[in-house]
Short mmCIF file of C-alpha atoms and ligand atoms in Angstrom, two decimals:
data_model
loop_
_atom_site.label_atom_id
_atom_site.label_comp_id
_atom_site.label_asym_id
_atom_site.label_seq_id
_atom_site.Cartn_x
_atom_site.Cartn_y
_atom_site.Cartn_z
CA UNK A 17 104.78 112.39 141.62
CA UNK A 18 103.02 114.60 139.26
CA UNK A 19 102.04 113.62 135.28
CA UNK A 20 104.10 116.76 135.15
CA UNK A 21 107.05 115.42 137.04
CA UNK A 22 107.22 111.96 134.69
CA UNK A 23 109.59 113.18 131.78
CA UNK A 24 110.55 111.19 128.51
CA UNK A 25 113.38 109.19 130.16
CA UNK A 26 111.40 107.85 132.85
CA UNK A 27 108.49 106.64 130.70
CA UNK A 28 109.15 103.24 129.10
CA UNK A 29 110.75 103.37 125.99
CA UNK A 30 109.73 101.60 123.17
CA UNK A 31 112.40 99.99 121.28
CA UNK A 32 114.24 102.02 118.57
CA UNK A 33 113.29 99.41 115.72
CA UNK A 34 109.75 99.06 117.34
CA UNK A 35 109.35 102.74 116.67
CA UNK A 36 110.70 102.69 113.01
CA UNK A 37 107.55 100.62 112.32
CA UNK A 38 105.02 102.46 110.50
CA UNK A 39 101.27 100.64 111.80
CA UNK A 40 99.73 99.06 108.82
CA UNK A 41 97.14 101.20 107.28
CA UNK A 42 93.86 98.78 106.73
CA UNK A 43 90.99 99.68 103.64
CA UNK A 44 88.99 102.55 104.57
CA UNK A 45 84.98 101.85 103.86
CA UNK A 46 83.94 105.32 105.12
CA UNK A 47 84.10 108.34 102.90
CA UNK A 48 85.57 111.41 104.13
CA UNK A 49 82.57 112.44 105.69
CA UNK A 50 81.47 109.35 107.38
CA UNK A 51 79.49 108.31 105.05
CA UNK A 52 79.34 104.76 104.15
CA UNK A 53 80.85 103.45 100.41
CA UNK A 54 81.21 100.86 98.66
CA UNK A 55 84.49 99.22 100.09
CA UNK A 56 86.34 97.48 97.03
CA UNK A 57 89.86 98.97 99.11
CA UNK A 58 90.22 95.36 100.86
CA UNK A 59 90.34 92.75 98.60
CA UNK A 60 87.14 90.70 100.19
CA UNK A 61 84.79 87.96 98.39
CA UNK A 62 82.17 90.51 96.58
CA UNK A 63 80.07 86.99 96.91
CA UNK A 64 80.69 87.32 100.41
CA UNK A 65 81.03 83.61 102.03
CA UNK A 66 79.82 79.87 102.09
CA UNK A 67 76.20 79.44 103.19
CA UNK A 68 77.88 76.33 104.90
CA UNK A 69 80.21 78.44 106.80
CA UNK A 70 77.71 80.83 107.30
CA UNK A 71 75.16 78.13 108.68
CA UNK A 72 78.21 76.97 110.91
CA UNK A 73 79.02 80.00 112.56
CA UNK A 74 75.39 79.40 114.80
CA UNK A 75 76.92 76.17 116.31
CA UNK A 76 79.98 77.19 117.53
CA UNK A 77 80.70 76.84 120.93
CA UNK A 78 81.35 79.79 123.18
CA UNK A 79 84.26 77.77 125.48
CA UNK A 80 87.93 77.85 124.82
CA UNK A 81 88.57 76.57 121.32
CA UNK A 82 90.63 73.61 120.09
CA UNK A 83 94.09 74.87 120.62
CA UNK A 84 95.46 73.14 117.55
CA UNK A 85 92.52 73.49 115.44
CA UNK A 86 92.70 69.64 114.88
CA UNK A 87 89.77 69.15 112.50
CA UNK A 88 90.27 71.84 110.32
CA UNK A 89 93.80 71.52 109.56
CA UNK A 90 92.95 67.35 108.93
CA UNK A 91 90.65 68.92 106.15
CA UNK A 92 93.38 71.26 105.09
CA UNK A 93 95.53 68.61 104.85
CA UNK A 94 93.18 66.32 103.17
CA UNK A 95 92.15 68.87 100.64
CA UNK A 96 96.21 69.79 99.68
CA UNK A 97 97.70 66.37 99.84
CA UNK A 98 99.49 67.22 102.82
CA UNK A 99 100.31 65.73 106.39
CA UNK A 100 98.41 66.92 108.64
CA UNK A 101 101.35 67.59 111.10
CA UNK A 102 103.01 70.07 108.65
CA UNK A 103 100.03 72.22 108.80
CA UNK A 104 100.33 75.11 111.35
CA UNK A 105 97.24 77.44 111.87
CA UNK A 106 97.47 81.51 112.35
CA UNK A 107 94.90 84.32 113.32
CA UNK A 108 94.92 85.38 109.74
CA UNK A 109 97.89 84.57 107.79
CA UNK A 110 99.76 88.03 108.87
CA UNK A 111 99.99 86.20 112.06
CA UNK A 112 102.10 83.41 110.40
CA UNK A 113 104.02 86.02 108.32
CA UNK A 114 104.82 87.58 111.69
CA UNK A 115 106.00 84.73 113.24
CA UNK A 116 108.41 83.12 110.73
CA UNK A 117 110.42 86.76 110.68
CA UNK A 118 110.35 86.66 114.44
CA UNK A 119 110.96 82.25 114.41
CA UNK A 120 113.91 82.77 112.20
CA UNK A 121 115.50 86.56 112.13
CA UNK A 122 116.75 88.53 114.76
CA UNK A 123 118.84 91.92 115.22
CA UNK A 124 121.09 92.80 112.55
CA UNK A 125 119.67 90.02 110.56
CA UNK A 126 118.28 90.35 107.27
CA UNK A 127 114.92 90.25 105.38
CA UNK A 128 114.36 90.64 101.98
CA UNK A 129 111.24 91.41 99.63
CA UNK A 130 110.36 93.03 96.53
CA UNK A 131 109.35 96.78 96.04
CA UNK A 132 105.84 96.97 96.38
CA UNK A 133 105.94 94.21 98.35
CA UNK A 134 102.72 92.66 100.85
CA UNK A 135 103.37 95.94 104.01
CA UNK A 136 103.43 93.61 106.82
CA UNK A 137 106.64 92.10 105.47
CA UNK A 138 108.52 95.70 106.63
CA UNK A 139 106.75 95.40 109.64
CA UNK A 140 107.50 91.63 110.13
CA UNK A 141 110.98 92.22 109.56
CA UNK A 142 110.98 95.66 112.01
CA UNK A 143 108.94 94.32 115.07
CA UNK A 144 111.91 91.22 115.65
CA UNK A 145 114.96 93.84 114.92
CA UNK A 146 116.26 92.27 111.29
CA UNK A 147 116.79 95.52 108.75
CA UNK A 148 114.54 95.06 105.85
CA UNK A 149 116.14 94.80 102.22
CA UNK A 150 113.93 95.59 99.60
CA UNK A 151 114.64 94.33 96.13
CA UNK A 152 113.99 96.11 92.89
CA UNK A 153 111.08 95.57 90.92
CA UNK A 154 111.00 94.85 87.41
CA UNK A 155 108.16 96.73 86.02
CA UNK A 156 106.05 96.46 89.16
CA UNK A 157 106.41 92.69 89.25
CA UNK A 158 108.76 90.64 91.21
CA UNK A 159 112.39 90.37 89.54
CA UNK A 160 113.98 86.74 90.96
CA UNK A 161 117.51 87.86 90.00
CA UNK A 162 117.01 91.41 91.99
CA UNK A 163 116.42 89.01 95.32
CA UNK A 164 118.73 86.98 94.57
CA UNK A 165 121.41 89.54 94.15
CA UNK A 166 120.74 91.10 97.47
CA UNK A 167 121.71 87.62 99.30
CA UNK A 168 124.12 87.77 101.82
CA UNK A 169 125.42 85.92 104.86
CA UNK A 170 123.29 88.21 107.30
CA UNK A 171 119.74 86.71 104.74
CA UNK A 172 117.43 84.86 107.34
CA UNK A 173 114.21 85.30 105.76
CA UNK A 174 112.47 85.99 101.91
CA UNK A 175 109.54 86.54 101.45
CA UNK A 176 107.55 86.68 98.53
CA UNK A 177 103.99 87.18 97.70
CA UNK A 178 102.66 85.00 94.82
CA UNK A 179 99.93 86.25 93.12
CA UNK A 180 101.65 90.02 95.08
CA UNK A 181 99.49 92.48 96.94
CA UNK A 182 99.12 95.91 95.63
CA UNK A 183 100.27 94.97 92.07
CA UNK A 184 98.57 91.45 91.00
CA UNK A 185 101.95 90.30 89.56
CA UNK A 186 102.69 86.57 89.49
CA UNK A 187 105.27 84.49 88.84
CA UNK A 188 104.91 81.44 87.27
CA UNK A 189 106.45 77.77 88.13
CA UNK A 190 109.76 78.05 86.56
CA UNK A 191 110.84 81.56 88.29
CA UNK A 192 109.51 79.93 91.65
CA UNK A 193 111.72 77.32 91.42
CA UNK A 194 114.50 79.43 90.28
CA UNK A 195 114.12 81.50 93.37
CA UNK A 196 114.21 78.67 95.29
CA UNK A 197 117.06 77.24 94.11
CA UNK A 198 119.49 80.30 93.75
CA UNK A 199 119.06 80.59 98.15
CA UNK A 200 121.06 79.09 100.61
CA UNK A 201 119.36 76.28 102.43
CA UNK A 202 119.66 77.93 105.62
CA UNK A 203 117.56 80.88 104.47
CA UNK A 204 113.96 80.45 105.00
CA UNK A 205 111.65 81.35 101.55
CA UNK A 206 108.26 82.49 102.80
CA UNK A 207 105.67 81.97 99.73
CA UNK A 208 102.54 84.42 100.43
CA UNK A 209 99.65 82.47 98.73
CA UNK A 210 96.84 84.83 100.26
CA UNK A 211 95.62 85.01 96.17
CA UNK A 212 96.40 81.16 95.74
CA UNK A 213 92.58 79.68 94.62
CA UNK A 214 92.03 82.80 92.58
CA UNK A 215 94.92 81.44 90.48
CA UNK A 216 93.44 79.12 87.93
CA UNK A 217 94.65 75.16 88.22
CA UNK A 218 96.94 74.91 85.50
CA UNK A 219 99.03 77.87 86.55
CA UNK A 220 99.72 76.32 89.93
CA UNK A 221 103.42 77.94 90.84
CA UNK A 222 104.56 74.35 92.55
CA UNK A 223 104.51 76.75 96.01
CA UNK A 224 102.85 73.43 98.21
CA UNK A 225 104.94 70.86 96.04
CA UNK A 226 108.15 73.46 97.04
CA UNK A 227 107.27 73.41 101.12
CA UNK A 228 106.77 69.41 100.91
CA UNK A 229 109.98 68.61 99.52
CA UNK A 230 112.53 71.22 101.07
CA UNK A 231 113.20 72.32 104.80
CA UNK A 232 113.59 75.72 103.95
CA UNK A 233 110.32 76.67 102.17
CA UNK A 234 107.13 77.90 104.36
CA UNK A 235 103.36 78.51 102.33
CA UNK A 236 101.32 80.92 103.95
CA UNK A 237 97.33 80.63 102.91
CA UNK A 238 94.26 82.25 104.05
CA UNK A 239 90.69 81.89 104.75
CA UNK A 240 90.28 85.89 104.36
CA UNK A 241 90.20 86.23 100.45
CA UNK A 242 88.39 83.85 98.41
CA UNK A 243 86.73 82.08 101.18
CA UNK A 244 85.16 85.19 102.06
CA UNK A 245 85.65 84.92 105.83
CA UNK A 246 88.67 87.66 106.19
CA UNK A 247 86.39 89.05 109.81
CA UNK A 248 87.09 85.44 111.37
CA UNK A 249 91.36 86.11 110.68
CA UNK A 250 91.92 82.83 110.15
CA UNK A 251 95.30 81.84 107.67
CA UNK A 252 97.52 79.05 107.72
CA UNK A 253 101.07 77.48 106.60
CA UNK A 254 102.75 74.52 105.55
CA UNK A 255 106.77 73.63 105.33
CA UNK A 256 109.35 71.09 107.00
CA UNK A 257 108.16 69.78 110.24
CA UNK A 258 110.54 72.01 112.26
CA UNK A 259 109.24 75.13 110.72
CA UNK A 260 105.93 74.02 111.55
CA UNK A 261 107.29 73.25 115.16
CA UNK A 262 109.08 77.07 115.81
CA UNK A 263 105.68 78.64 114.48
CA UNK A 264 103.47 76.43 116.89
CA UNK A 265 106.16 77.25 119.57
CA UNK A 266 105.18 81.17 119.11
CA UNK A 267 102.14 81.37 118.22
CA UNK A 268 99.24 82.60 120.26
CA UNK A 269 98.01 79.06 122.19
CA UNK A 270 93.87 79.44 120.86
CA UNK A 271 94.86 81.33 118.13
CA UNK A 272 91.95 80.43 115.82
CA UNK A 273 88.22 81.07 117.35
CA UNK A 274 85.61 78.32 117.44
CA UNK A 275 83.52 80.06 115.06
CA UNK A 276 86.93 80.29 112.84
CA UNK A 277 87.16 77.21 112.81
CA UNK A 278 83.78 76.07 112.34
CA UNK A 279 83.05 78.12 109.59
CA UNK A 280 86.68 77.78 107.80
CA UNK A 281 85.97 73.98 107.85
CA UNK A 282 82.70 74.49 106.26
CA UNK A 283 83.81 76.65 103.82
CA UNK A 284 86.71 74.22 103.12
CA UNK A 285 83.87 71.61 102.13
CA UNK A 286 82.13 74.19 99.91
CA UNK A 287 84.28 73.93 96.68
CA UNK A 288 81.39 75.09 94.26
CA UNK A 289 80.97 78.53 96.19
CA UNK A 290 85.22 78.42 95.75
CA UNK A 291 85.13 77.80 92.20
CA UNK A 292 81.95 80.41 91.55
CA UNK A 293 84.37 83.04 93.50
CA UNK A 294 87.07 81.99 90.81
CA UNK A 295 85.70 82.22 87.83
CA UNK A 296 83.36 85.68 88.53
CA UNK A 297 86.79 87.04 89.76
CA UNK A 298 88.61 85.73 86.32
CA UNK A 299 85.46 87.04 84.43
CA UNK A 300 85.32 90.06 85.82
CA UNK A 301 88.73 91.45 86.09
CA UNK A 302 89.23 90.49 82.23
CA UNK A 303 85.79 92.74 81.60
CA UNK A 304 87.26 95.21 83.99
CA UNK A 305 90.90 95.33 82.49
CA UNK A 306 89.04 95.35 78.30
CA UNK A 307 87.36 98.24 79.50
CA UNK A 308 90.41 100.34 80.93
CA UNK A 309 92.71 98.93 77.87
CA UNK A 310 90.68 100.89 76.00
CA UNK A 311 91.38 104.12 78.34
CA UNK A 312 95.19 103.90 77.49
CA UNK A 313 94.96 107.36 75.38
CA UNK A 314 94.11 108.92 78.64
CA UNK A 315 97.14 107.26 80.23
CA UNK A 316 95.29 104.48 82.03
CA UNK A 317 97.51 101.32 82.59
CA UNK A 318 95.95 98.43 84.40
CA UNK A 319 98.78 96.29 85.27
CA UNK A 320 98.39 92.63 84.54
CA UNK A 321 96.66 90.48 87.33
CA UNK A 322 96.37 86.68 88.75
CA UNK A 323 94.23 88.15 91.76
CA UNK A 324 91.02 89.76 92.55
CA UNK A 325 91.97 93.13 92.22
CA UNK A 326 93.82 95.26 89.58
CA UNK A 327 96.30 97.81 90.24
CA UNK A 328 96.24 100.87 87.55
CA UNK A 329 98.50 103.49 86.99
CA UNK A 330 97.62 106.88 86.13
CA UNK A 331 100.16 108.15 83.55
CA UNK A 332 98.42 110.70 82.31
CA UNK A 333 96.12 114.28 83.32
CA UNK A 334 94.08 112.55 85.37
CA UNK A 335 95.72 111.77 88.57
CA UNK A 336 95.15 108.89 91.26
CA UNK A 337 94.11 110.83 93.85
CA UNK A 338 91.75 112.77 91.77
CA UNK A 339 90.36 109.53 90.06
CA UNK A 340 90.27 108.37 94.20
CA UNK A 341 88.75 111.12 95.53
CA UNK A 342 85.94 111.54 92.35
CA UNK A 343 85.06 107.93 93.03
CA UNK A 344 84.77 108.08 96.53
CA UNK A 345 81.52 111.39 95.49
CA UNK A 346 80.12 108.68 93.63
CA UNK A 347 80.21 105.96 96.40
CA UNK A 348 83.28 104.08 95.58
CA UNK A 349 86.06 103.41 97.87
CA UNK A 350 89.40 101.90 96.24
CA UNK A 351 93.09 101.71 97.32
CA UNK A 352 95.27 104.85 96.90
CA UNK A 353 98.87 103.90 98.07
CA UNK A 354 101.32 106.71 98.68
CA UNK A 355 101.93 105.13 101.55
CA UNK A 356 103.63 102.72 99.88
CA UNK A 357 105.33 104.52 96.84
CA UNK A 358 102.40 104.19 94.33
CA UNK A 359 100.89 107.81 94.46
CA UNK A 360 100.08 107.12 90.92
CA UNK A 361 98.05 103.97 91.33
CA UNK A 362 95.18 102.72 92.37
CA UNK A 363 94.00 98.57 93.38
CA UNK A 364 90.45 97.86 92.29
CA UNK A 365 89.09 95.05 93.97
CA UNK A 366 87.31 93.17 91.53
CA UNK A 367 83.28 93.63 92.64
CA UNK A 368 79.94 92.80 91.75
CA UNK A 369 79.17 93.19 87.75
CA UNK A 370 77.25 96.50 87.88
CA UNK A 371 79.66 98.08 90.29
CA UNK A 372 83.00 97.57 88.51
CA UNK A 373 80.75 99.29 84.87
CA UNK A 374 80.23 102.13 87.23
CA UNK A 375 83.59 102.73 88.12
CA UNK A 376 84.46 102.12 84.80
CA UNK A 377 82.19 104.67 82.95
CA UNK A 378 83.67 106.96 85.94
CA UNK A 379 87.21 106.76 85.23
CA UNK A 380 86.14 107.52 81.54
CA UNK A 381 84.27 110.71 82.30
CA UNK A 382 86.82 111.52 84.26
CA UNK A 383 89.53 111.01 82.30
CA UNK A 384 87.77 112.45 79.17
CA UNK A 385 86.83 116.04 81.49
CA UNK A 386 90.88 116.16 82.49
CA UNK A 387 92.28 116.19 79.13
C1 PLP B 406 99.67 89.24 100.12
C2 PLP B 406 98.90 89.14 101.40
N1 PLP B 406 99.33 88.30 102.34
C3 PLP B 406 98.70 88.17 103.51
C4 PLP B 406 97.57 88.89 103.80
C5 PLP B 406 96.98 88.76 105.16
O1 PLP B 406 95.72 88.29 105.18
P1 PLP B 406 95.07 87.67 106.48
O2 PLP B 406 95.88 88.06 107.68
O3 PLP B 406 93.71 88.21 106.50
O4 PLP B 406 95.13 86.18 106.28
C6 PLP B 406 97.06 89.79 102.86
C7 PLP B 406 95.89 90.62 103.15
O5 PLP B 406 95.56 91.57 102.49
C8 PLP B 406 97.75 89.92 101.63
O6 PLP B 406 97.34 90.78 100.68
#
């Protein structure tokens, strides 16, 4: 038989709810042109990582790794208060995300999340069949009583983001537990912490507290953000131990490298690079935020943030896309997000000093020149 003699129908075909999926669409750090910018489009450490983990990565054996990452989720545990056992490891937390839609919806199911939402929930929810519900947002943040109302019987799976990616919203304690406790107990709460450490102390939203003391609450982490090690995908998760034991039933059986988890436990035992990450991120993004407060005449609105990036809206002549496309000629490239309903935002990942008063000063010339 010819290529020309295969048609459509004898090709295989994808599932119907495989092909509703649109592929997640990563942070560019090209320009245009090729050329290479300035890539504050991914959230990543602008301290980059530990020297420990760094140092760490040289002594990692090439063999098969541990399959259950032993050490490093003893030191996870250690570090959180937690049993070990409860701790389930992921290639990158998206892997863990994946796998509690898949552990715990199915077709015809249901999976909820908020409107300007983390993308791989819709996908999550897609690749294992369950129809994706997406709650209203209340002023770009996450409304409890939206989710809530959209619970019915067919709810398997909810999953919120805490600090949330593209806005920077957060939710404090109170509203967690709320959540929590409006949900049926057999309706698994997913609690995104990729933000978590950039979160100062006393805000803590209870999320690991939640997953210790309920069987229906799972905490996702990762190693990608403020340990700086996002090229290793490493993320994990905590709840109930039969969470933990459908996740370790699914998941890929070496799914964390040896350098992963060499260099995750060494950046696990570097707390002062952890806390320096903090508290430039808090420092910066408040400099960052003063600086487009004061663009608000020009219709600048940087929405308030608990992570390292800040997502602004453009509500007045000067659009996203041309403050995106203007940075991008000066080196700069940021998050534009039609894609997922935001045409008139941008996320800023909160860089080095010099580099955030550079986009600054930009989006003031630029905003000043479209008036
Ligand atoms: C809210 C949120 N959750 C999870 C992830 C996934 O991160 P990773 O798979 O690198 O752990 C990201 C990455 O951007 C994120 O923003």
């Amino acid at each position: 038989m010819t290529d020309s003699q295969i048609t459509s129908k004898q090709a295989p075909q994808p599932k119907p709810w495989i092909e509703a999926i649109h592929a997640y669409v990563p942070g560019k750090s090209k320009g245009k042109d090729g050329r290479p910018l300035i890539k504050l489009s991914a959230n990543e450490n602008p301290l980059g990582t530990s020297e420990d983990a760094l140092a760490a990565r040289a002594q990692a054996p090439a063999l098969y790794p541990d399959p259950d990452s032993t050490a490093l989720r003893e030191a996870i545990a250690a570090k959180h208060g937690l049993a070990a056992a409860r701790v389930v490891m992921g290639t990158g937390s998206d892997e863990l995300l994946n796998l509690a839609a898949q552990g715990y919806a199915g077709p015809g199911d249901e999976v909820i999340y908020v409107r300007y939402g983390f993308s791989v929930y819709d996908i999550a929810a897609r690749r294992c069949g369950a129809v994706p519900v997406v709650a209203p947002d209340a002023d770009y943040g996450t409304d409890v009583d939206a989710l809530l109302a959209l619970v019915t019987e067919r709810t398997r799976v909810v999953f919120v983001a805490n600090p949330n990616n593209p806005t920077g919203s957060y939710l404090p304690r109170g509203e967690i537990t709320r959540l929590h406790a409006g949900l049926p107990a057999d309706v698994l709460l997913v609690l995104d912490q990729a933000y978590g450490e950039y979160v100062a102390p006393e805000d803590d939203d209870g999320s690991l507290a939640l997953a210790e003391a309920h069987d229906n609450v799972l905490v996702t982490r990762t190693f990608s953000k403020i340990f700086g090690l996002a090229g290793e995908r490493i993320g994990w998760a905590t709840g109930a131990p039969g969470i933990v034991a459908t996740l370790n039933r699914i998941r890929g059986p070496f799914n964390v490298s040896n350098t992963g988890q060499a260099m995750a436990l060494a950046a696990l035992g570097d707390a002062a690079f952890v806390e320096a990450s903090r508290i430039h991120n808090r420092d910066e993004r408040a400099r960052f935020v003063a600086k487009l407060d004061t663009l608000g005449n020009h219709g600048l609105r940087p929405l308030p943030s608990q992570a390292n990036f800040v997502l602004v809206l453009f509500e007045g002549a000067l659009t996203a896309e041309a403050a995106f496309e203007g940075l991008a000629d000066r080196g700069y490239i940021v998050r534009w997000l039609p894609g997922q309903g935001l045409p008139q935002a941008l996320r800023f990942t909160i860089g080095k000093p010099q580099d955030m008063d550079t986009i600054a000063e930009a989006l003031r010339e630029m905003a000043e020149a479209a008036q």
